PDB file of C-alpha atoms and ligand atoms in Angstrom:
ATOM      1  CA  UNK R   1     -22.585 -12.942  12.590  1.00  0.00           C
ATOM      2  CA  UNK R   2     -19.322 -11.424  11.476  1.00  0.00           C
ATOM      3  CA  UNK R   3     -16.303 -13.526  12.529  1.00  0.00           C
ATOM      4  CA  UNK R   4     -13.069 -11.690  13.427  1.00  0.00           C
ATOM      5  CA  UNK R   5      -9.507 -13.111  13.850  1.00  0.00           C
ATOM      6  CA  UNK R   6      -6.861 -11.168  15.713  1.00  0.00           C
ATOM      7  CA  UNK R   7      -3.426 -12.533  15.237  1.00  0.00           C
ATOM      8  CA  UNK R   8      -0.427 -11.575  17.373  1.00  0.00           C
ATOM      9  CA  UNK R   9       3.006 -12.061  15.786  1.00  0.00           C
ATOM     10  CA  UNK R  10       5.659 -11.717  18.578  1.00  0.00           C
ATOM     11  CA  UNK R  11       8.455 -12.051  16.071  1.00  0.00           C
ATOM     12  CA  UNK R  12      11.801 -12.505  18.139  1.00  0.00           C
ATOM     13  CA  UNK R  13      10.349 -11.434  21.527  1.00  0.00           C
ATOM     14  CA  UNK R  14       9.180 -13.046  24.714  1.00  0.00           C
ATOM     15  CA  UNK R  15      10.938 -16.178  25.865  1.00  0.00           C
ATOM     16  CA  UNK R  16       8.888 -18.930  27.790  1.00  0.00           C
ATOM     17  CA  UNK R  17       8.823 -16.968  31.245  1.00  0.00           C
ATOM     18  CA  UNK R  18       8.049 -13.625  29.500  1.00  0.00           C
ATOM     19  CA  UNK R  19       5.258 -15.296  27.601  1.00  0.00           C
ATOM     20  CA  UNK R  20       3.684 -16.788  30.743  1.00  0.00           C
ATOM     21  CA  UNK R  21       3.824 -13.412  32.422  1.00  0.00           C
ATOM     22  CA  UNK R  22       2.430 -11.681  29.314  1.00  0.00           C
ATOM     23  CA  UNK R  23      -0.453 -14.094  29.196  1.00  0.00           C
ATOM     24  CA  UNK R  24      -1.210 -13.630  32.984  1.00  0.00           C
ATOM     25  CA  UNK R  25      -1.768  -9.962  32.261  1.00  0.00           C
ATOM     26  CA  UNK R  26      -3.697 -10.623  29.149  1.00  0.00           C
ATOM     27  CA  UNK R  27      -5.970 -13.276  30.573  1.00  0.00           C
ATOM     28  CA  UNK R  28      -6.848 -11.166  33.551  1.00  0.00           C
ATOM     29  CA  UNK R  29      -8.866  -8.847  31.303  1.00  0.00           C
ATOM     30  CA  UNK R  30      -9.636 -11.296  28.419  1.00  0.00           C
ATOM     31  CA  UNK R  31     -13.362 -12.270  27.990  1.00  0.00           C
ATOM     32  CA  UNK R  32     -14.136 -14.857  25.163  1.00  0.00           C
ATOM     33  CA  UNK R  33     -16.546 -13.103  22.664  1.00  0.00           C
ATOM     34  CA  UNK R  34     -18.673 -15.056  20.235  1.00  0.00           C
ATOM     35  CA  UNK R  35     -17.220 -14.807  16.707  1.00  0.00           C
ATOM     36  CA  UNK R  36     -13.867 -13.475  17.792  1.00  0.00           C
ATOM     37  CA  UNK R  37     -10.653 -15.541  18.029  1.00  0.00           C
ATOM     38  CA  UNK R  38      -7.193 -14.555  19.163  1.00  0.00           C
ATOM     39  CA  UNK R  39      -4.107 -16.499  17.759  1.00  0.00           C
ATOM     40  CA  UNK R  40      -0.637 -16.041  19.271  1.00  0.00           C
ATOM     41  CA  UNK R  41       2.470 -16.672  17.279  1.00  0.00           C
ATOM     42  CA  UNK R  42       5.363 -16.752  19.778  1.00  0.00           C
ATOM     43  CA  UNK R  43       9.005 -17.649  18.974  1.00  0.00           C
ATOM     44  CA  UNK R  44       9.389 -21.475  18.621  1.00  0.00           C
ATOM     45  CA  UNK R  45      10.901 -21.756  22.189  1.00  0.00           C
ATOM     46  CA  UNK R  46       7.788 -20.258  23.683  1.00  0.00           C
ATOM     47  CA  UNK R  47       5.212 -22.127  21.665  1.00  0.00           C
ATOM     48  CA  UNK R  48       4.651 -24.797  24.329  1.00  0.00           C
ATOM     49  CA  UNK R  49       4.501 -22.295  27.220  1.00  0.00           C
ATOM     50  CA  UNK R  50       1.778 -20.339  25.401  1.00  0.00           C
ATOM     51  CA  UNK R  51      -0.153 -23.449  24.155  1.00  0.00           C
ATOM     52  CA  UNK R  52      -0.138 -24.917  27.805  1.00  0.00           C
ATOM     53  CA  UNK R  53      -1.087 -21.474  29.297  1.00  0.00           C
ATOM     54  CA  UNK R  54      -4.182 -21.033  27.127  1.00  0.00           C
ATOM     55  CA  UNK R  55      -5.385 -24.573  26.634  1.00  0.00           C
ATOM     56  CA  UNK R  56      -8.536 -24.061  28.667  1.00  0.00           C
ATOM     57  CA  UNK R  57      -9.318 -20.727  27.163  1.00  0.00           C
ATOM     58  CA  UNK R  58     -12.104 -20.366  24.510  1.00  0.00           C
ATOM     59  CA  UNK R  59     -11.155 -18.449  21.414  1.00  0.00           C
ATOM     60  CA  UNK R  60      -7.396 -18.625  21.878  1.00  0.00           C
ATOM     61  CA  UNK R  61      -4.852 -20.455  19.952  1.00  0.00           C
ATOM     62  CA  UNK R  62      -1.077 -20.884  19.697  1.00  0.00           C
ATOM     63  CA  UNK R  63       0.860 -21.052  16.378  1.00  0.00           C
ATOM     64  CA  UNK R  64       4.407 -21.184  15.049  1.00  0.00           C
ATOM     65  CA  UNK R  65       5.976 -18.435  13.126  1.00  0.00           C
ATOM     66  CA  UNK R  66       7.722 -20.828  10.612  1.00  0.00           C
ATOM     67  CA  UNK R  67       8.467 -24.353   9.981  1.00  0.00           C
ATOM     68  CA  UNK R  68      10.751 -26.279   7.617  1.00  0.00           C
ATOM     69  CA  UNK R  69       8.950 -28.478   5.066  1.00  0.00           C
ATOM     70  CA  UNK R  70      10.633 -31.835   5.935  1.00  0.00           C
ATOM     71  CA  UNK R  71       8.911 -33.537   8.878  1.00  0.00           C
ATOM     72  CA  UNK R  72      12.215 -34.693  10.574  1.00  0.00           C
ATOM     73  CA  UNK R  73      15.912 -35.399   9.817  1.00  0.00           C
ATOM     74  CA  UNK R  74      19.261 -33.674   9.907  1.00  0.00           C
ATOM     75  CA  UNK R  75      18.153 -30.114   9.525  1.00  0.00           C
ATOM     76  CA  UNK R  76      19.932 -28.466  12.380  1.00  0.00           C
ATOM     77  CA  UNK R  77      18.308 -25.340  13.648  1.00  0.00           C
ATOM     78  CA  UNK R  78      14.933 -26.012  12.057  1.00  0.00           C
ATOM     79  CA  UNK R  79      11.653 -27.020  13.433  1.00  0.00           C
ATOM     80  CA  UNK R  80       9.030 -29.049  11.376  1.00  0.00           C
ATOM     81  CA  UNK R  81       5.215 -28.938  11.377  1.00  0.00           C
ATOM     82  CA  UNK R  82       4.858 -32.189  13.342  1.00  0.00           C
ATOM     83  CA  UNK R  83       7.299 -30.845  16.017  1.00  0.00           C
ATOM     84  CA  UNK R  84       5.456 -27.476  16.200  1.00  0.00           C
ATOM     85  CA  UNK R  85       2.172 -29.564  16.502  1.00  0.00           C
ATOM     86  CA  UNK R  86       3.660 -31.619  19.390  1.00  0.00           C
ATOM     87  CA  UNK R  87       4.630 -28.413  21.126  1.00  0.00           C
ATOM     88  CA  UNK R  88       0.908 -27.454  20.875  1.00  0.00           C
ATOM     89  CA  UNK R  89       0.823 -25.222  17.858  1.00  0.00           C
ATOM     90  CA  UNK R  90      -2.374 -25.354  15.744  1.00  0.00           C
ATOM     91  CA  UNK R  91      -1.402 -22.993  13.041  1.00  0.00           C
ATOM     92  CA  UNK R  92       1.818 -21.811  11.226  1.00  0.00           C
ATOM     93  CA  UNK R  93       2.612 -18.413   9.546  1.00  0.00           C
ATOM     94  CA  UNK R  94       3.912 -19.027   6.057  1.00  0.00           C
ATOM     95  CA  UNK R  95       5.754 -16.520   3.834  1.00  0.00           C
ATOM     96  CA  UNK R  96       5.845 -13.628   6.226  1.00  0.00           C
ATOM     97  CA  UNK R  97       7.581 -10.707   4.601  1.00  0.00           C
ATOM     98  CA  UNK R  98      10.485 -11.037   6.966  1.00  0.00           C
ATOM     99  CA  UNK R  99      10.954 -14.706   5.953  1.00  0.00           C
ATOM    100  CA  UNK R 100      10.796 -13.601   2.252  1.00  0.00           C
ATOM    101  CA  UNK R 101      12.913 -10.490   2.510  1.00  0.00           C
ATOM    102  CA  UNK R 102      15.219 -11.135   5.366  1.00  0.00           C
ATOM    103  CA  UNK R 103      15.773 -14.867   4.807  1.00  0.00           C
ATOM    104  CA  UNK R 104      15.339 -15.091   1.131  1.00  0.00           C
ATOM    105  CA  UNK R 105      12.463 -17.452   1.364  1.00  0.00           C
ATOM    106  CA  UNK R 106      11.100 -18.084  -2.168  1.00  0.00           C
ATOM    107  CA  UNK R 107       7.732 -18.593  -3.545  1.00  0.00           C
ATOM    108  CA  UNK R 108       8.653 -22.248  -3.979  1.00  0.00           C
ATOM    109  CA  UNK R 109       9.502 -22.510  -0.366  1.00  0.00           C
ATOM    110  CA  UNK R 110       6.108 -21.209   0.700  1.00  0.00           C
ATOM    111  CA  UNK R 111       4.538 -23.988  -1.359  1.00  0.00           C
ATOM    112  CA  UNK R 112       6.595 -26.732   0.215  1.00  0.00           C
ATOM    113  CA  UNK R 113       5.882 -25.223   3.712  1.00  0.00           C
ATOM    114  CA  UNK R 114       2.183 -24.946   3.123  1.00  0.00           C
ATOM    115  CA  UNK R 115       2.085 -28.548   1.877  1.00  0.00           C
ATOM    116  CA  UNK R 116       3.949 -29.767   5.129  1.00  0.00           C
ATOM    117  CA  UNK R 117       1.529 -27.607   7.358  1.00  0.00           C
ATOM    118  CA  UNK R 118      -1.468 -29.122   5.752  1.00  0.00           C
ATOM    119  CA  UNK R 119      -0.046 -32.647   6.059  1.00  0.00           C
ATOM    120  CA  UNK R 120       0.459 -32.020   9.847  1.00  0.00           C
ATOM    121  CA  UNK R 121      -3.233 -30.866  10.051  1.00  0.00           C
ATOM    122  CA  UNK R 122      -2.315 -27.475  11.166  1.00  0.00           C
ATOM    123  CA  UNK R 123      -3.785 -24.189   9.587  1.00  0.00           C
ATOM    124  CA  UNK R 124      -1.583 -22.224   7.287  1.00  0.00           C
ATOM    125  CA  UNK R 125      -1.695 -18.514   7.519  1.00  0.00           C
ATOM    126  CA  UNK R 126      -0.211 -17.552   4.122  1.00  0.00           C
ATOM    127  CA  UNK R 127       1.147 -13.936   4.152  1.00  0.00           C
ATOM    128  CA  UNK R 128       1.318 -12.126   0.845  1.00  0.00           C
ATOM    129  CA  UNK R 129       2.083  -8.538  -0.023  1.00  0.00           C
ATOM    130  CA  UNK R 130       4.062  -6.049  -2.354  1.00  0.00           C
ATOM    131  CA  UNK R 131       7.150  -4.007  -1.604  1.00  0.00           C
ATOM    132  CA  UNK R 132       6.855  -0.234  -1.969  1.00  0.00           C
ATOM    133  CA  UNK R 133       8.756  -0.233  -5.289  1.00  0.00           C
ATOM    134  CA  UNK R 134       6.266  -2.842  -6.568  1.00  0.00           C
ATOM    135  CA  UNK R 135       3.241  -0.759  -5.341  1.00  0.00           C
ATOM    136  CA  UNK R 136       4.623   2.357  -7.091  1.00  0.00           C
ATOM    137  CA  UNK R 137       5.152   0.379 -10.251  1.00  0.00           C
ATOM    138  CA  UNK R 138       1.539  -0.688 -10.181  1.00  0.00           C
ATOM    139  CA  UNK R 139       2.385  -4.327  -9.568  1.00  0.00           C
ATOM    140  CA  UNK R 140       0.503  -5.013  -6.445  1.00  0.00           C
ATOM    141  CA  UNK R 141      -2.027  -7.323  -7.935  1.00  0.00           C
ATOM    142  CA  UNK R 142       0.591  -9.093 -10.052  1.00  0.00           C
ATOM    143  CA  UNK R 143       2.823  -9.724  -7.046  1.00  0.00           C
ATOM    144  CA  UNK R 144      -0.048 -10.928  -4.747  1.00  0.00           C
ATOM    145  CA  UNK R 145      -1.405 -13.164  -7.495  1.00  0.00           C
ATOM    146  CA  UNK R 146       2.058 -14.620  -8.138  1.00  0.00           C
ATOM    147  CA  UNK R 147       2.554 -15.430  -4.419  1.00  0.00           C
ATOM    148  CA  UNK R 148      -1.077 -16.922  -4.203  1.00  0.00           C
ATOM    149  CA  UNK R 149      -0.529 -19.031  -7.353  1.00  0.00           C
ATOM    150  CA  UNK R 150       2.869 -20.311  -6.093  1.00  0.00           C
ATOM    151  CA  UNK R 151       1.740 -21.365  -2.739  1.00  0.00           C
ATOM    152  CA  UNK R 152      -1.884 -22.413  -3.359  1.00  0.00           C
ATOM    153  CA  UNK R 153      -2.289 -22.921  -7.168  1.00  0.00           C
ATOM    154  CA  UNK R 154      -2.109 -26.715  -7.002  1.00  0.00           C
ATOM    155  CA  UNK R 155      -4.405 -27.112  -3.996  1.00  0.00           C
ATOM    156  CA  UNK R 156      -7.799 -28.592  -4.261  1.00  0.00           C
ATOM    157  CA  UNK R 157     -10.797 -26.642  -2.935  1.00  0.00           C
ATOM    158  CA  UNK R 158     -11.049 -28.762   0.156  1.00  0.00           C
ATOM    159  CA  UNK R 159      -7.517 -27.745   1.172  1.00  0.00           C
ATOM    160  CA  UNK R 160      -7.965 -24.138   0.292  1.00  0.00           C
ATOM    161  CA  UNK R 161     -10.922 -24.036   2.812  1.00  0.00           C
ATOM    162  CA  UNK R 162      -8.464 -24.437   5.613  1.00  0.00           C
ATOM    163  CA  UNK R 163      -6.049 -21.631   4.516  1.00  0.00           C
ATOM    164  CA  UNK R 164      -6.149 -18.208   5.985  1.00  0.00           C
ATOM    165  CA  UNK R 165      -4.553 -15.447   3.943  1.00  0.00           C
ATOM    166  CA  UNK R 166      -2.976 -12.343   5.405  1.00  0.00           C
ATOM    167  CA  UNK R 167      -2.434  -9.250   3.060  1.00  0.00           C
ATOM    168  CA  UNK R 168       0.585  -7.611   4.568  1.00  0.00           C
ATOM    169  CA  UNK R 169       1.961  -4.986   2.260  1.00  0.00           C
ATOM    170  CA  UNK R 170       5.794  -5.051   2.897  1.00  0.00           C
ATOM    171  CA  UNK R 171       5.992  -1.268   3.113  1.00  0.00           C
ATOM    172  CA  UNK R 172       3.425  -1.227   5.858  1.00  0.00           C
ATOM    173  CA  UNK R 173       5.156  -3.771   8.264  1.00  0.00           C
ATOM    174  CA  UNK R 174       6.840  -2.142  11.316  1.00  0.00           C
ATOM    175  CA  UNK R 175       6.850   1.323   9.610  1.00  0.00           C
ATOM    176  CA  UNK R 176       3.889   3.071  11.247  1.00  0.00           C
ATOM    177  CA  UNK R 177       2.357   3.565   7.809  1.00  0.00           C
ATOM    178  CA  UNK R 178      -0.689   1.374   7.418  1.00  0.00           C
ATOM    179  CA  UNK R 179      -2.731   0.799   4.351  1.00  0.00           C
ATOM    180  CA  UNK R 180      -5.954   2.761   4.078  1.00  0.00           C
ATOM    181  CA  UNK R 181      -8.921   0.542   4.775  1.00  0.00           C
ATOM    182  CA  UNK R 182     -10.090   1.393   1.138  1.00  0.00           C
ATOM    183  CA  UNK R 183      -6.707   0.270  -0.353  1.00  0.00           C
ATOM    184  CA  UNK R 184      -6.695  -2.889   1.799  1.00  0.00           C
ATOM    185  CA  UNK R 185     -10.150  -3.742   0.901  1.00  0.00           C
ATOM    186  CA  UNK R 186      -9.328  -3.474  -2.837  1.00  0.00           C
ATOM    187  CA  UNK R 187      -6.594  -6.086  -2.548  1.00  0.00           C
ATOM    188  CA  UNK R 188      -8.672  -8.278  -0.269  1.00  0.00           C
ATOM    189  CA  UNK R 189     -11.425  -8.366  -2.979  1.00  0.00           C
ATOM    190  CA  UNK R 190      -8.930  -9.508  -5.562  1.00  0.00           C
ATOM    191  CA  UNK R 191      -7.566 -12.248  -3.151  1.00  0.00           C
ATOM    192  CA  UNK R 192     -11.092 -13.251  -2.413  1.00  0.00           C
ATOM    193  CA  UNK R 193     -12.044 -13.519  -6.104  1.00  0.00           C
ATOM    194  CA  UNK R 194      -8.774 -15.517  -6.697  1.00  0.00           C
ATOM    195  CA  UNK R 195      -9.644 -18.048  -3.873  1.00  0.00           C
ATOM    196  CA  UNK R 196     -13.414 -18.215  -4.918  1.00  0.00           C
ATOM    197  CA  UNK R 197     -12.498 -19.060  -8.529  1.00  0.00           C
ATOM    198  CA  UNK R 198     -10.591 -22.099  -7.159  1.00  0.00           C
ATOM    199  CA  UNK R 199     -13.560 -23.234  -5.033  1.00  0.00           C
ATOM    200  CA  UNK R 200     -12.668 -21.629  -1.536  1.00  0.00           C
ATOM    201  CA  UNK R 201     -16.015 -20.396  -0.560  1.00  0.00           C
ATOM    202  CA  UNK R 202     -15.478 -18.644   2.789  1.00  0.00           C
ATOM    203  CA  UNK R 203     -11.825 -17.803   3.140  1.00  0.00           C
ATOM    204  CA  UNK R 204     -10.586 -15.613   5.977  1.00  0.00           C
ATOM    205  CA  UNK R 205      -8.432 -12.650   4.685  1.00  0.00           C
ATOM    206  CA  UNK R 206      -6.601 -10.538   7.308  1.00  0.00           C
ATOM    207  CA  UNK R 207      -4.877  -7.264   7.007  1.00  0.00           C
ATOM    208  CA  UNK R 208      -1.349  -6.752   8.549  1.00  0.00           C
ATOM    209  CA  UNK R 209       0.948  -3.766   8.616  1.00  0.00           C
ATOM    210  CA  UNK R 210       1.313  -1.152  11.375  1.00  0.00           C
ATOM    211  CA  UNK R 211      -2.210  -1.905  12.848  1.00  0.00           C
ATOM    212  CA  UNK R 212      -2.441  -0.522  16.439  1.00  0.00           C
ATOM    213  CA  UNK R 213      -5.080   0.597  18.981  1.00  0.00           C
ATOM    214  CA  UNK R 214      -5.510   3.803  17.209  1.00  0.00           C
ATOM    215  CA  UNK R 215      -6.303   2.588  13.648  1.00  0.00           C
ATOM    216  CA  UNK R 216      -7.903  -0.880  14.398  1.00  0.00           C
ATOM    217  CA  UNK R 217     -11.423   0.332  14.565  1.00  0.00           C
ATOM    218  CA  UNK R 218     -11.192   2.274  11.352  1.00  0.00           C
ATOM    219  CA  UNK R 219      -9.629  -0.755   9.530  1.00  0.00           C
ATOM    220  CA  UNK R 220     -12.003  -3.273  10.992  1.00  0.00           C
ATOM    221  CA  UNK R 221     -15.118  -1.116   9.828  1.00  0.00           C
ATOM    222  CA  UNK R 222     -14.053  -2.329   6.371  1.00  0.00           C
ATOM    223  CA  UNK R 223     -15.892  -5.466   6.162  1.00  0.00           C
ATOM    224  CA  UNK R 224     -13.448  -6.913   3.630  1.00  0.00           C
ATOM    225  CA  UNK R 225     -11.206  -7.398   6.602  1.00  0.00           C
ATOM    226  CA  UNK R 226     -11.825 -10.674   8.490  1.00  0.00           C
ATOM    227  CA  UNK R 227      -9.278  -9.678  11.080  1.00  0.00           C
ATOM    228  CA  UNK R 228      -5.782  -8.185  11.608  1.00  0.00           C
ATOM    229  CA  UNK R 229      -2.207  -9.597  11.960  1.00  0.00           C
ATOM    230  CA  UNK R 230      -0.271  -7.427  14.245  1.00  0.00           C
ATOM    231  CA  UNK R 231       3.411  -7.384  15.193  1.00  0.00           C
ATOM    232  CA  UNK R 232       4.732  -4.536  17.266  1.00  0.00           C
ATOM    233  CA  UNK R 233       1.346  -3.544  18.794  1.00  0.00           C
ATOM    234  CA  UNK R 234       0.804  -7.156  20.044  1.00  0.00           C
ATOM    235  CA  UNK R 235       3.762  -7.043  22.320  1.00  0.00           C
ATOM    236  CA  UNK R 236       2.129  -5.168  25.257  1.00  0.00           C
ATOM    237  CA  UNK R 237      -0.594  -7.500  26.806  1.00  0.00           C
ATOM    238  CA  UNK R 238      -2.804  -4.637  27.995  1.00  0.00           C
ATOM    239  CA  UNK R 239      -2.815  -2.751  24.792  1.00  0.00           C
ATOM    240  CA  UNK R 240      -3.409  -6.076  22.814  1.00  0.00           C
ATOM    241  CA  UNK R 241      -6.237  -6.917  25.169  1.00  0.00           C
ATOM    242  CA  UNK R 242      -7.825  -3.617  24.322  1.00  0.00           C
ATOM    243  CA  UNK R 243      -7.166  -4.074  20.665  1.00  0.00           C
ATOM    244  CA  UNK R 244      -8.928  -7.401  20.502  1.00  0.00           C
ATOM    245  CA  UNK R 245     -12.041  -5.786  22.119  1.00  0.00           C
ATOM    246  CA  UNK R 246     -12.154  -3.201  19.294  1.00  0.00           C
ATOM    247  CA  UNK R 247     -15.620  -2.479  18.392  1.00  0.00           C
ATOM    248  CA  UNK R 248     -16.630  -3.638  14.949  1.00  0.00           C
ATOM    249  CA  UNK R 249     -20.006  -4.520  13.362  1.00  0.00           C
TER     250      UNK R 249
HETATM  251  C1  PEP M   1       3.866  -8.389  11.148  1.00  0.00           C
HETATM  252  O1  PEP M   1       4.657  -8.782  11.991  1.00  0.00           O
HETATM  253  O2  PEP M   1       3.204  -9.038  10.376  1.00  0.00           O
HETATM  254  C2  PEP M   1       3.323  -6.990  11.223  1.00  0.00           C
HETATM  255  C3  PEP M   1       2.305  -6.546  10.578  1.00  0.00           C
HETATM  256  O3  PEP M   1       4.155  -6.153  12.109  1.00  0.00           O
HETATM  257  P1  PEP M   1       3.577  -4.655  12.537  1.00  0.00           P
HETATM  258  O4  PEP M   1       2.157  -4.810  13.134  1.00  0.00           O
HETATM  259  O5  PEP M   1       4.561  -4.371  13.484  1.00  0.00           O
HETATM  260  O6  PEP M   1       3.591  -3.874  11.354  1.00  0.00           O
END
C-alpha cells in the first residue's frame, strides 16, 4: 500500500493557545487513515502544546522547525535536539530554505544538525532545493546533490534509513508557483538514486513549494511523491484537514 506523509510547517505562526484551538478544529474532522501520517511543525514555543494535544491520536506527530547542534550549554536563544525531544518533538526540519537563505545556514551546519538530531533519536527531515537563478542556469541537480552530499554523505545506510528528504525548490516556497508534478518527479528520482546508491532502500521523499488544496491531488498523483511539505496552506485547520484527505492511489 502507498504510504503518504503530510507535513505542516507553521513557520512563525500559532502560539500555544492558538495551536490548541487549531488542533481542536482539525481533530473534529480528522480520521486516521492507514498508510497516511500527518506531522506538525509548530514554532518551538508551541511544540509541547501540539505534542500533548495529539498524543493519543494515531497517525499524528509533532516536530521542531530547527535545532542547534550542541545538546546543551551557553547558547542563548537556541533549542537543542534533546530539548525538542523533551517537549515532545519526534522529528526536526533541517536546512529549510528560510534557514539557509534568511539565516545564512550553511551546508556544514545542516550536517551538524543532522548528526545532533540522529543522536537524539529524532527523525531528520532534510530540505533541499535550488533557487530560481540556479534552476535557470541548469544547476538543479548539482545543487541538490551538493546539499545531500554535505548533510548525508558521511552517514551509514542504517542512519540514512531514518532520514526523510523534502525537495523544496526555493522559487516555489510561498510564491504560489509550484513545480509541475513531472518536474518534481525528475528531481525526486535523482534524490532516490543518490540515496539508493548509499544503501537507503526505502527513503521517503516529499515535495514542498506552494502546495494547496487545489494542486495537491495532481501532485500526489505522481507516485514519485511520498507526500508533501506545506507552509501557508497548512495554517487553516479546516483546509489542512481537507488537504490531508486528498485522494491519491
Ligand atoms: C514551506 O514552508 O516549506 C513551504 C513549502 O511553504 P509554502 O507551502 O507556503 O510554499
